[in-house]
Short mmCIF file of C-alpha atoms in Angstrom, two decimals:
data_model
loop_
_atom_site.label_atom_id
_atom_site.label_comp_id
_atom_site.label_asym_id
_atom_site.label_seq_id
_atom_site.Cartn_x
_atom_site.Cartn_y
_atom_site.Cartn_z
CA MET J 14 0.00 0.00 0.00
CA ALA J 15 2.79 2.41 0.91
CA LYS J 16 4.50 1.72 -2.40
CA GLU J 17 1.27 2.29 -4.35
CA ALA J 18 0.64 5.55 -2.48
CA HIS J 19 4.18 6.67 -3.29
CA ILE J 20 3.67 5.87 -6.96
CA THR J 21 0.34 7.73 -6.96
CA SER J 22 1.88 10.82 -5.33
CA GLN J 23 4.69 10.79 -7.89
CA SER J 24 2.13 10.51 -10.69
CA TRP J 25 0.16 13.50 -9.40
CA SER J 26 3.38 15.43 -8.89
CA ARG J 27 4.30 14.96 -12.55
CA ARG J 28 0.80 15.93 -13.69
CA LEU J 29 0.82 19.13 -11.66
CA GLN J 30 4.18 20.29 -12.94
CA CYS J 31 4.23 23.20 -15.37
CA GLU J 32 4.34 22.31 -19.03
CA VAL J 33 7.66 22.14 -20.88
CA ASP J 34 7.90 23.02 -24.57
CA LYS J 35 8.54 20.24 -27.03
CA ASP J 36 12.27 19.85 -27.81
CA ALA J 37 13.02 22.39 -25.08
CA ASN J 38 16.58 23.12 -23.99
CA TYR J 39 15.49 23.69 -20.40
CA GLN J 40 13.86 21.76 -17.58
CA ASN J 41 11.52 22.70 -14.76
CA THR J 42 13.83 23.23 -11.80
CA TYR J 43 13.89 25.30 -8.63
CA TRP J 44 15.18 28.18 -10.76
CA CYS J 45 13.59 27.70 -14.15
CA ASN J 46 10.39 27.06 -16.08
CA ARG J 47 8.81 28.07 -19.38
CA ASP J 48 7.82 31.54 -18.16
CA LEU J 49 11.19 32.36 -16.60
CA ILE J 50 13.46 31.54 -19.55
CA PRO J 51 14.47 34.21 -22.08
CA ILE J 52 11.48 34.47 -24.40
CA PRO J 53 12.19 32.52 -27.62
CA ARG J 54 11.68 34.20 -30.97
CA ASP J 55 8.35 32.55 -31.77
CA ARG J 56 6.82 34.06 -28.60
CA ARG J 57 8.08 37.59 -29.25
CA THR J 58 4.89 38.93 -30.78
CA TRP J 59 4.52 42.46 -29.43
CA THR J 60 4.89 45.32 -31.93
CA TRP J 61 5.15 49.07 -31.39
CA GLN J 62 1.36 49.36 -31.77
CA GLY J 63 0.88 46.85 -28.96
CA PHE J 64 3.14 48.78 -26.59
CA ALA J 65 1.46 52.05 -27.55
CA GLY J 66 -1.88 50.50 -26.59
CA TYR J 67 -0.33 49.13 -23.39
CA TRP J 68 0.65 52.63 -22.29
CA VAL J 69 -2.72 54.10 -23.23
CA ILE J 70 -4.29 51.55 -20.88
CA GLY J 71 -1.66 52.26 -18.23
CA GLY J 72 -2.02 56.03 -18.65
CA ILE J 73 -5.81 56.37 -18.61
CA ASN J 74 -6.44 55.19 -15.07
CA THR J 75 -7.77 56.66 -11.83
CA THR J 76 -4.25 57.59 -10.65
CA ALA J 77 -3.67 59.97 -13.58
CA TRP J 78 -7.35 60.94 -13.74
CA THR J 79 -7.45 62.09 -10.10
CA ILE J 80 -3.91 63.48 -9.72
CA GLY J 81 -5.39 66.95 -10.16
CA SER J 82 -7.28 66.63 -6.87
CA THR J 83 -4.03 65.82 -5.05
CA LEU J 84 -2.04 68.66 -6.61
CA LEU J 85 -4.77 71.27 -6.23
CA ALA J 86 -5.27 70.22 -2.60
CA LEU J 87 -1.56 70.93 -2.07
CA GLY J 88 -2.17 74.54 -3.11
CA LEU J 89 -1.12 74.44 -6.76
CA SER J 90 -3.00 76.15 -9.55
CA VAL J 91 -4.13 74.10 -12.55
CA GLY J 92 -1.21 75.40 -14.63
CA GLN J 93 1.30 74.53 -11.93
CA ALA J 94 -0.30 71.12 -11.44
CA MET J 95 -0.06 70.34 -15.14
CA GLY J 96 3.58 71.42 -15.09
CA MET J 97 4.29 68.85 -12.38
CA VAL J 98 2.36 66.19 -14.33
CA VAL J 99 4.47 66.87 -17.42
CA CYS J 100 7.68 66.58 -15.38
CA ALA J 101 6.48 63.33 -13.80
CA ALA J 102 5.45 61.91 -17.18
CA VAL J 103 8.92 62.58 -18.62
CA VAL J 104 10.60 60.86 -15.66
CA ILE J 105 8.22 57.90 -16.00
CA ALA J 106 9.16 57.63 -19.68
CA PHE J 107 12.89 57.55 -18.92
CA LEU J 108 12.41 55.05 -16.10
CA ALA J 109 10.24 52.79 -18.28
CA VAL J 110 12.83 52.78 -21.07
CA GLY J 111 15.68 52.01 -18.66
CA ALA J 112 13.86 49.30 -16.70
CA GLY J 113 12.49 47.71 -19.89
CA TRP J 114 15.80 47.59 -21.78
CA MET J 115 16.88 44.19 -20.44
CA GLY J 116 13.53 42.75 -21.45
CA SER J 117 13.62 43.95 -25.04
CA HIS J 118 17.29 43.01 -25.52
CA GLN J 119 17.91 39.95 -23.30
CA HIS J 120 14.21 38.92 -23.21
CA LEU J 121 14.29 38.55 -19.42
CA GLY J 122 11.69 39.62 -16.87
CA PHE J 123 12.25 41.48 -13.61
CA THR J 124 12.11 38.24 -11.61
CA VAL J 125 15.18 36.79 -13.34
CA VAL J 126 17.08 40.05 -13.90
CA SER J 127 16.98 40.67 -10.14
CA ARG J 128 19.22 37.64 -9.68
CA SER J 129 22.14 39.45 -11.32
CA SER J 130 22.00 42.27 -8.76
CA TRP J 131 20.70 40.61 -5.57
CA GLY J 132 22.09 37.12 -6.09
CA MET J 133 20.26 33.89 -6.81
CA ARG J 134 18.77 33.69 -3.32
CA GLY J 135 18.76 37.40 -2.52
CA ALA J 136 16.46 38.09 -5.49
CA PHE J 137 13.56 36.68 -3.50
CA TRP J 138 13.42 39.95 -1.51
CA PRO J 139 12.57 42.40 -4.33
CA VAL J 140 10.29 39.78 -5.88
CA LEU J 141 8.44 39.32 -2.58
CA ASN J 142 7.92 43.08 -2.32
CA ARG J 143 6.33 43.17 -5.76
CA VAL J 144 4.13 40.15 -5.00
CA VAL J 145 2.73 41.82 -1.89
CA VAL J 146 2.06 45.12 -3.66
CA GLY J 147 0.62 43.30 -6.71
CA CYS J 148 -1.85 41.29 -4.62
CA ILE J 149 -3.05 44.36 -2.73
CA TRP J 150 -3.54 46.50 -5.83
CA MET J 151 -5.14 43.59 -7.66
CA GLY J 152 -7.88 43.58 -5.04
CA ILE J 153 -8.30 47.36 -5.18
CA GLN J 154 -8.42 47.41 -9.00
CA MET J 155 -10.97 44.59 -8.90
CA PHE J 156 -13.14 46.66 -6.58
CA TRP J 157 -13.20 49.49 -9.12
CA GLY J 158 -13.91 46.92 -11.80
CA GLY J 159 -16.93 45.98 -9.72
CA GLN J 160 -18.00 49.63 -9.79
CA ALA J 161 -17.85 49.53 -13.59
CA VAL J 162 -20.11 46.45 -13.50
CA ARG J 163 -22.48 48.35 -11.21
CA ILE J 164 -22.66 51.22 -13.71
CA VAL J 165 -23.42 48.83 -16.58
CA LEU J 166 -26.06 46.85 -14.65
CA GLY J 167 -27.66 50.03 -13.34
CA ALA J 168 -28.06 51.27 -16.92
CA LEU J 169 -29.45 47.93 -18.13
CA ILE J 170 -31.77 47.03 -15.25
CA GLY J 171 -32.74 50.51 -14.13
CA PRO J 172 -34.13 51.78 -10.81
CA LYS J 173 -34.66 48.28 -9.42
CA PHE J 174 -30.91 47.68 -9.41
CA VAL J 175 -29.78 51.26 -8.72
CA ASN J 176 -31.96 51.39 -5.61
CA MET J 177 -31.14 47.85 -4.44
CA ALA J 178 -31.63 47.56 -0.69
CA ASN J 179 -28.50 47.05 1.37
CA THR J 180 -28.70 43.87 3.49
CA LEU J 181 -25.19 44.11 4.96
CA PRO J 182 -24.31 45.68 8.32
CA LEU J 183 -22.45 48.99 8.49
CA SER J 184 -19.39 47.17 9.83
CA ALA J 185 -19.03 45.35 6.50
CA ASN J 186 -17.82 48.60 4.88
CA VAL J 187 -19.57 47.61 1.65
CA VAL J 188 -23.15 47.64 0.41
CA THR J 189 -24.88 44.68 -1.20
CA ALA J 190 -24.78 46.07 -4.74
CA ASP J 191 -21.03 46.75 -4.54
CA LEU J 192 -20.31 43.27 -3.20
CA VAL J 193 -22.42 41.54 -5.85
CA CYS J 194 -20.79 43.53 -8.64
CA PHE J 195 -17.31 42.88 -7.24
CA PHE J 196 -17.80 39.13 -7.57
CA ILE J 197 -19.42 39.50 -11.00
CA PHE J 198 -16.30 41.36 -12.12
CA ALA J 199 -14.12 38.59 -10.65
CA ILE J 200 -16.08 35.99 -12.64
CA ILE J 201 -15.70 38.03 -15.84
CA LEU J 202 -11.98 38.60 -15.24
CA ALA J 203 -11.06 35.01 -14.35
CA PRO J 204 -11.10 33.49 -17.88
CA THR J 205 -8.93 36.31 -19.27
CA LEU J 206 -6.11 35.39 -16.87
CA TRP J 207 -5.70 32.18 -18.87
CA ILE J 208 -4.58 34.12 -21.96
CA ARG J 209 -0.81 34.10 -22.33
CA PRO J 210 0.91 37.52 -22.43
CA GLU J 211 2.09 37.00 -26.01
CA LYS J 212 -1.58 36.68 -27.08
CA LEU J 213 -2.90 39.80 -25.34
CA GLN J 214 -2.24 42.45 -27.98
CA LEU J 215 -5.67 42.22 -29.64
CA PRO J 216 -7.69 42.34 -26.38
CA PHE J 217 -5.60 45.31 -25.25
CA ARG J 218 -6.25 47.14 -28.52
CA VAL J 219 -9.98 46.74 -27.97
CA ALA J 220 -9.66 48.02 -24.39
CA PHE J 221 -7.48 50.93 -25.55
CA ILE J 222 -10.10 52.05 -28.10
CA MET J 223 -12.92 51.72 -25.57
CA ILE J 224 -11.30 53.63 -22.70
CA THR J 225 -10.03 56.39 -25.02
CA SER J 226 -13.55 56.82 -26.38
CA VAL J 227 -14.95 56.96 -22.84
CA MET J 228 -12.54 59.65 -21.69
CA LEU J 229 -13.06 61.84 -24.73
CA GLY J 230 -16.82 61.24 -24.62
CA MET J 231 -17.03 62.26 -20.95
CA LEU J 232 -14.92 65.35 -21.70
CA ILE J 233 -17.16 66.46 -24.58
CA TRP J 234 -20.34 65.74 -22.59
CA SER J 235 -19.22 67.59 -19.47
CA LEU J 236 -17.94 70.68 -21.31
CA SER J 237 -21.00 70.93 -23.55
CA THR J 238 -23.47 70.36 -20.70
CA ALA J 239 -21.75 72.90 -18.45
CA ASP J 240 -21.18 75.38 -21.31
CA GLY J 241 -17.52 75.53 -20.39
CA ALA J 242 -14.92 74.16 -18.02
CA GLY J 243 -16.06 75.95 -14.88
CA GLU J 244 -14.16 78.09 -12.41
CA LEU J 245 -11.85 75.43 -11.00
CA ILE J 246 -9.33 75.76 -13.83
CA SER J 247 -8.93 79.50 -13.27
CA GLN J 248 -8.38 79.38 -9.52
CA PRO J 249 -4.97 80.72 -8.43
CA SER J 250 -2.55 78.78 -6.26
CA THR J 251 -3.31 78.93 -2.55
CA ALA J 252 0.25 78.12 -1.44
CA GLN J 253 3.16 80.52 -1.74
CA GLY J 254 6.95 80.58 -1.39
CA SER J 255 8.79 77.57 0.02
CA THR J 256 5.50 75.87 0.89
CA LEU J 257 4.47 75.93 -2.76
CA ARG J 258 7.87 74.63 -3.88
CA TRP J 259 7.92 71.74 -1.40
CA ASN J 260 4.28 70.87 -2.11
CA SER J 261 5.02 70.86 -5.85
CA ILE J 262 7.93 68.46 -5.37
CA PHE J 263 5.87 66.28 -3.04
CA GLY J 264 3.05 66.09 -5.60
CA LEU J 265 5.55 65.22 -8.31
CA GLN J 266 7.16 62.38 -6.40
CA SER J 267 3.79 61.08 -5.13
CA PHE J 268 2.72 60.69 -8.74
CA LEU J 269 6.00 58.97 -9.59
CA SER J 270 5.66 56.59 -6.64
CA ALA J 271 2.30 55.42 -7.99
CA TYR J 272 3.99 54.36 -11.24
CA VAL J 273 7.30 53.02 -9.91
CA SER J 274 6.06 49.45 -9.48
CA GLY J 275 4.80 49.29 -13.07
CA CYS J 276 8.00 50.84 -14.41
CA LEU J 277 10.15 48.53 -12.29
CA GLY J 278 8.53 45.54 -13.98
CA GLN J 279 8.64 46.89 -17.54
CA SER J 280 10.87 44.02 -18.63
CA ASP J 281 8.03 41.61 -17.79
CA TRP J 282 6.33 42.97 -20.93
CA THR J 283 9.20 44.18 -23.11
CA ARG J 284 10.61 40.65 -23.15
CA TYR J 285 7.79 39.86 -25.61
CA ALA J 286 8.90 42.62 -28.02
CA ARG J 287 9.29 41.45 -31.62
CA THR J 288 12.26 43.79 -32.14
CA PRO J 289 14.61 45.41 -29.58
CA ASN J 290 13.14 48.88 -30.17
CA ALA J 291 9.47 47.90 -30.45
CA ALA J 292 8.66 49.22 -26.96
CA LEU J 293 10.39 52.60 -27.28
CA PHE J 294 7.55 54.51 -28.97
CA GLY J 295 5.06 53.42 -26.33
CA GLN J 296 7.41 54.19 -23.45
CA ALA J 297 8.92 57.46 -24.68
CA VAL J 298 5.98 58.98 -26.60
CA THR J 299 2.64 57.34 -25.81
CA ALA J 300 3.20 57.10 -22.05
CA PRO J 301 3.92 60.78 -21.28
CA ILE J 302 1.32 62.08 -23.74
CA THR J 303 -1.42 59.79 -22.41
CA ILE J 304 -0.62 60.55 -18.77
CA CYS J 305 -0.69 64.32 -19.39
CA VAL J 306 -3.88 64.23 -21.47
CA THR J 307 -5.62 62.05 -18.87
CA ALA J 308 -4.67 64.38 -16.03
CA LEU J 309 -5.88 67.41 -17.99
CA CYS J 310 -9.16 65.70 -18.91
CA GLY J 311 -9.65 64.72 -15.26
CA ILE J 312 -9.28 68.34 -14.18
CA LEU J 313 -11.59 69.68 -16.91
CA ILE J 314 -14.29 67.06 -16.26
CA ALA J 315 -14.13 67.62 -12.50
CA SER J 316 -14.34 71.38 -12.97
CA ALA J 317 -17.32 71.09 -15.31
CA SER J 318 -19.06 68.68 -12.91
CA THR J 319 -19.28 71.44 -10.31
CA LEU J 320 -21.44 73.46 -12.71
CA ILE J 321 -23.59 70.45 -13.66
CA TYR J 322 -24.22 68.91 -10.24
CA GLY J 323 -23.06 71.52 -7.75
CA LYS J 324 -20.29 69.27 -6.43
CA VAL J 325 -16.89 68.21 -7.73
CA PHE J 326 -16.31 64.62 -8.91
CA TRP J 327 -12.67 63.63 -9.38
CA ASN J 328 -13.34 59.91 -9.67
CA PRO J 329 -14.97 58.92 -13.00
CA PHE J 330 -16.77 55.92 -11.45
CA LEU J 331 -18.46 58.08 -8.81
CA LEU J 332 -19.36 60.69 -11.42
CA LEU J 333 -21.10 58.12 -13.63
CA LEU J 334 -22.92 56.53 -10.70
CA TYR J 335 -24.22 59.96 -9.66
CA ALA J 336 -25.20 60.90 -13.22
CA GLN J 337 -27.09 57.62 -13.55
CA GLN J 338 -29.45 58.43 -10.69
CA SER J 339 -31.64 60.59 -12.92
CA MET J 340 -32.61 57.41 -14.80
CA THR J 341 -33.42 59.25 -18.01
CA ALA J 342 -33.00 57.39 -21.29
CA ALA J 343 -29.99 59.56 -22.16
CA SER J 344 -28.27 59.02 -18.81
CA ARG J 345 -28.84 55.25 -18.96
CA ALA J 346 -27.48 54.99 -22.49
CA GLY J 347 -24.50 57.23 -21.77
CA THR J 348 -23.53 55.54 -18.53
CA PHE J 349 -23.95 52.09 -20.08
CA PHE J 350 -21.36 52.70 -22.80
CA ALA J 351 -19.07 54.60 -20.44
CA GLY J 352 -19.33 51.82 -17.86
CA LEU J 353 -18.58 49.24 -20.53
CA GLY J 354 -15.40 51.12 -21.46
CA LEU J 355 -14.33 51.39 -17.83
CA LEU J 356 -15.04 47.69 -17.39
CA ALA J 357 -12.72 46.81 -20.27
CA SER J 358 -10.12 49.22 -18.93
CA GLN J 359 -10.19 47.74 -15.41
CA MET J 360 -9.84 44.21 -16.79
CA ALA J 361 -6.82 45.30 -18.83
CA LEU J 362 -5.31 47.16 -15.85
CA CYS J 363 -5.67 44.12 -13.61
CA ILE J 364 -3.69 42.12 -16.17
CA VAL J 365 -1.13 44.80 -17.12
CA LEU J 366 -0.23 46.01 -13.64
CA ASN J 367 -1.01 43.08 -11.38
CA SER J 368 -1.81 39.58 -12.61
CA VAL J 369 1.03 39.14 -15.13
CA PRO J 370 3.85 40.92 -13.21
CA ALA J 371 2.89 39.49 -9.81
CA GLY J 372 2.01 36.15 -11.43
CA MET J 373 5.49 35.97 -12.93
CA ASP J 374 6.99 36.85 -9.55
CA MET J 375 4.94 34.04 -8.05
CA THR J 376 6.67 31.58 -10.37
CA THR J 377 9.96 32.11 -8.58
CA ILE J 378 8.45 30.66 -5.39
CA CYS J 379 8.03 27.24 -6.97
CA PRO J 380 8.84 27.23 -10.71
CA GLN J 381 8.12 23.54 -11.12
CA TYR J 382 4.47 24.02 -10.17
CA ILE J 383 3.67 27.73 -10.62
CA ASN J 384 3.70 29.54 -13.96
CA ILE J 385 2.29 32.94 -14.91
CA ARG J 386 -1.23 31.54 -15.34
CA ARG J 387 -1.32 29.82 -11.97
CA GLY J 388 0.43 32.74 -10.31
CA ALA J 389 -2.16 35.14 -11.73
CA TYR J 390 -5.00 33.11 -10.21
CA ILE J 391 -3.21 33.02 -6.86
CA VAL J 392 -2.83 36.81 -7.00
CA MET J 393 -6.53 37.14 -7.82
CA ILE J 394 -7.58 34.87 -4.92
CA VAL J 395 -5.40 36.79 -2.47
CA GLY J 396 -6.79 40.07 -3.83
CA ILE J 397 -10.33 38.86 -3.13
CA ALA J 398 -9.43 37.46 0.30
CA MET J 399 -8.06 40.82 1.48
CA CYS J 400 -11.58 42.35 1.15
CA PRO J 401 -10.39 45.48 -0.69
CA TRP J 402 -13.59 47.46 0.05
CA ASN J 403 -12.29 47.86 3.62
CA TYR J 404 -9.45 50.02 2.29
CA VAL J 405 -11.27 51.82 -0.52
CA ASN J 406 -14.36 52.88 1.41
CA GLN J 407 -12.69 54.23 4.55
CA ALA J 408 -9.44 55.97 5.37
CA THR J 409 -7.07 53.63 7.20
CA THR J 410 -3.43 53.55 8.25
CA PHE J 411 -3.01 50.55 5.97
CA ILE J 412 -3.88 52.47 2.80
CA THR J 413 -1.49 55.25 3.89
CA VAL J 414 1.27 52.66 4.25
CA ILE J 415 0.62 50.99 0.89
CA SER J 416 0.41 54.38 -0.84
CA GLY J 417 3.86 55.21 0.51
CA TRP J 418 5.36 51.85 -0.44
CA GLY J 419 7.31 53.63 -3.16
CA ILE J 420 10.01 54.40 -0.58
CA PHE J 421 10.90 50.69 -0.68
CA LEU J 422 10.52 50.25 -4.45
CA ALA J 423 12.42 53.32 -5.68
CA PRO J 424 15.78 52.10 -4.26
CA MET J 425 15.15 48.75 -5.96
CA ALA J 426 14.78 50.59 -9.26
CA GLY J 427 18.09 52.35 -8.60
CA ILE J 428 19.83 49.04 -7.92
CA LEU J 429 18.33 47.47 -11.04
CA LEU J 430 19.51 50.32 -13.28
CA ALA J 431 22.98 50.57 -11.71
CA ASP J 432 23.58 46.84 -11.97
CA TYR J 433 22.49 46.47 -15.58
CA PHE J 434 23.88 49.67 -17.10
CA LEU J 435 26.97 50.42 -14.98
CA VAL J 436 28.15 47.21 -13.33
CA HIS J 437 27.36 44.66 -16.03
CA ARG J 438 27.25 47.15 -18.91
CA ARG J 439 24.18 45.53 -20.47
CA GLU J 440 25.86 42.11 -20.64
CA LEU J 441 24.67 39.01 -18.79
CA HIS J 442 25.59 35.34 -18.62
CA LEU J 443 22.08 34.09 -19.27
CA ASP J 444 22.66 30.47 -18.24
CA ASP J 445 24.08 31.56 -14.89
CA LEU J 446 20.77 33.21 -14.01
CA TYR J 447 19.26 29.71 -13.73
CA ILE J 448 22.04 27.90 -11.85
CA GLY J 449 21.62 27.77 -8.10
CA ASN J 450 25.12 26.89 -6.93
CA HIS J 451 28.61 28.34 -6.65
CA SER J 452 29.32 27.77 -10.36
CA SER J 453 26.90 30.61 -11.23
CA ALA J 454 28.40 34.05 -11.84
CA TYR J 455 25.50 35.43 -9.77
CA TRP J 456 25.87 33.16 -6.75
CA TYR J 457 28.09 35.73 -5.01
CA THR J 458 28.23 34.75 -1.30
CA ALA J 459 25.94 31.79 -0.55
CA GLY J 460 23.48 33.10 -3.14
CA PHE J 461 23.41 36.69 -1.82
CA ASN J 462 25.04 39.81 -3.23
CA TRP J 463 25.56 41.78 -0.01
CA ARG J 464 26.04 45.02 -1.97
CA ALA J 465 22.37 45.12 -2.99
CA PRO J 466 20.77 45.04 0.50
CA VAL J 467 23.36 47.55 1.75
CA ALA J 468 22.52 49.93 -1.12
CA TRP J 469 18.79 49.33 -0.59
CA LEU J 470 18.97 50.09 3.13
CA MET J 471 21.00 53.22 2.45
CA GLY J 472 18.30 54.33 0.03
CA VAL J 473 15.42 53.54 2.41
CA TRP J 474 16.48 54.68 5.87
CA PRO J 475 16.50 58.48 5.26
CA MET J 476 12.79 58.27 4.39
CA LEU J 477 11.66 56.15 7.34
CA PRO J 478 11.30 58.96 9.93
CA GLY J 479 9.19 61.07 7.55
CA PHE J 480 7.23 57.99 6.49
CA ALA J 481 6.48 57.10 10.11
CA ARG J 482 5.39 60.66 10.82
CA GLN J 483 3.00 60.58 7.84
CA VAL J 484 1.49 57.28 8.97
CA ARG J 485 0.99 58.69 12.47
CA GLY J 486 -0.53 61.88 11.04
CA VAL J 487 1.95 64.29 12.65
CA SER J 488 1.04 67.80 11.46
CA ALA J 489 4.17 69.78 12.46
CA TYR J 490 6.73 69.64 9.66
CA ASN J 491 10.48 69.21 10.12
CA GLY J 492 13.51 68.23 8.03
CA TRP J 493 12.58 64.53 7.90
CA ASP J 494 9.26 65.44 6.31
CA ASN J 495 11.05 67.37 3.59
CA ILE J 496 13.27 64.39 2.82
CA PHE J 497 10.20 62.17 2.64
CA ARG J 498 8.62 64.62 0.21
CA ILE J 499 11.39 63.83 -2.29
CA ASN J 500 11.69 60.15 -1.35
CA PHE J 501 11.50 58.87 -4.94
CA PHE J 502 14.53 60.85 -6.08
CA VAL J 503 16.51 60.38 -2.86
CA GLY J 504 15.85 56.64 -2.62
CA LEU J 505 16.57 55.89 -6.26
CA GLY J 506 19.62 58.17 -6.40
CA ILE J 507 21.27 56.95 -3.19
CA ALA J 508 20.72 53.26 -3.98
CA PHE J 509 22.01 53.75 -7.53
CA ALA J 510 25.18 55.51 -6.35
CA VAL J 511 25.92 53.26 -3.38
CA TYR J 512 25.45 50.06 -5.39
CA ALA J 513 27.74 51.31 -8.19
CA VAL J 514 30.43 52.45 -5.72
CA LEU J 515 30.35 49.19 -3.75
CA HIS J 516 30.86 47.18 -6.94
CA ALA J 517 33.70 49.50 -7.97
CA VAL J 518 35.45 49.19 -4.59
CA PHE J 519 34.58 45.52 -3.98
CA PRO J 520 34.13 44.02 -7.47
CA ALA J 521 32.42 40.65 -7.69
CA PRO J 522 34.42 38.03 -9.62
CA GLY J 523 33.09 36.45 -12.81
CA GLY J 524 30.19 38.81 -13.44
CA ARG J 525 31.46 40.62 -16.53
CA GLY J 526 30.88 39.45 -20.10
CA SER J 527 27.98 37.65 -21.70
CA SER J 528 26.95 34.19 -22.86
CA PRO J 529 23.75 32.83 -24.47
CA PHE J 530 21.02 30.79 -22.89
CA GLY J 531 20.84 27.00 -23.07
CA GLU J 532 24.45 25.87 -23.25
CA ARG J 533 25.04 24.30 -19.87
CA SER J 534 22.23 24.87 -17.38
CA HIS J 535 19.37 22.74 -16.09
CA GLY J 536 21.09 19.43 -16.78
CA VAL J 537 20.18 19.59 -20.47
CA LEU J 538 22.86 19.71 -23.13
CA ALA J 539 21.36 21.76 -25.94
CA ASP J 540 22.19 21.18 -29.55
CA ARG J 541 23.57 24.37 -31.12
CA THR J 542 20.81 24.41 -33.73
CA THR J 543 18.11 24.64 -31.06
CA LEU J 544 19.66 27.82 -29.70
CA GLU J 545 18.86 29.82 -32.82
CA GLY J 546 15.31 30.47 -31.63
CA TYR J 547 16.66 32.12 -28.47
CA SER J 548 19.23 34.35 -30.10
CA SER J 549 18.45 38.01 -30.47
#
């Protein structure tokens, strides 16, 4: 019996392992599977149009849409706020190009590239950070996807659904309609997580057309209905002098912090680029233009909404839900199509920013049994389990902490850029990124590159006092608060410099140079002809 049980467990173990390509020159190991290897040529399907659409989806979101409310609340005028948005958009473009370069040229994702800087074992730390952030934001984005479902169903069903009685207690922090729509969105989203990243260009193009039409449609409707943009856009700045300057910088870096996680994982998508430069147009042109246009539209629509409804609506979901309450034929038709566009956008955002990047990071936990697909479903389940409505519907210390998580991610971006561009000079031994012993060039000391955590800590610690003061809600400002207000630049810059200096003073042996994938790793001796599909 024991022998039969052992055989059965072995059989199930083999069945549950991730698939391996036919005639593959790799095996499923503790360090490698199909989704971690450099993407072979036949899976590099993304063109410049695909990346342009990717950044339209990434640019037209609630972060860019509502940034005006943050900047105006800090005392900036609309002109000054848009100036900060333009500056942030340019920085995001540069960061996206830099962080995506190793993907479009070596066809590697963030998960694997981190091994060259942190070490084979040390790379679990930055990956774990991204997994945690990805799961949390997956849940929050799914909640807003549920709001899009609520808009669509309210337009279709009418007053019976819009006025649905709430059967949940106040302590639930969510009403019945929101909860029902949240799970409907989850059911709609689930099948799309099965689509491989190399097959997502067409769905993203559809989403890009829909969300662009929604934003422009809402802009035209609000301006025409209000007979103008309202008084908000002409209001002067309420802050002056040094307060205005520090608030401007804080608004700039807050916006950057919201995008740092997506930029940090750019290589997760650029690795599917058909040509090395396919992603550049989307990153350098589409991204900044879309972000700036979205922020401007958000300000104009919010300003016009004050004339239409007597109150300002920064969030497009809340604006549509309020507009729908009139239940006229025009409002139902308009909110239906707008809600449908937001629904498509939220589905795409969940995939672009959360399920694929965090799903790929999940694969590093157990590559033999977790691939991007399975990782994406794990991320989705965790996102549901965290009950995101608790953090969206009420102000909590937790949401303050997660919003400031950029202080931990910005130094990681600095380390990534310094390692790839300065230390290794854009050259990597690809096989060594999948070998978990001392023969790997990236094994360093017992699998850890001590230079990376030292640089990361040096980039993080100056922000911790200001971060703690913000979490505690301390109102009196001091020098630590000013450092925290520029945490993105300080964290990235310090980590970048310290990591580069440490490698210059204490160089790691064997890390320079490059070699292709598939020659000696994973216990498989590859025939030279099979390597052609992996060459750039």
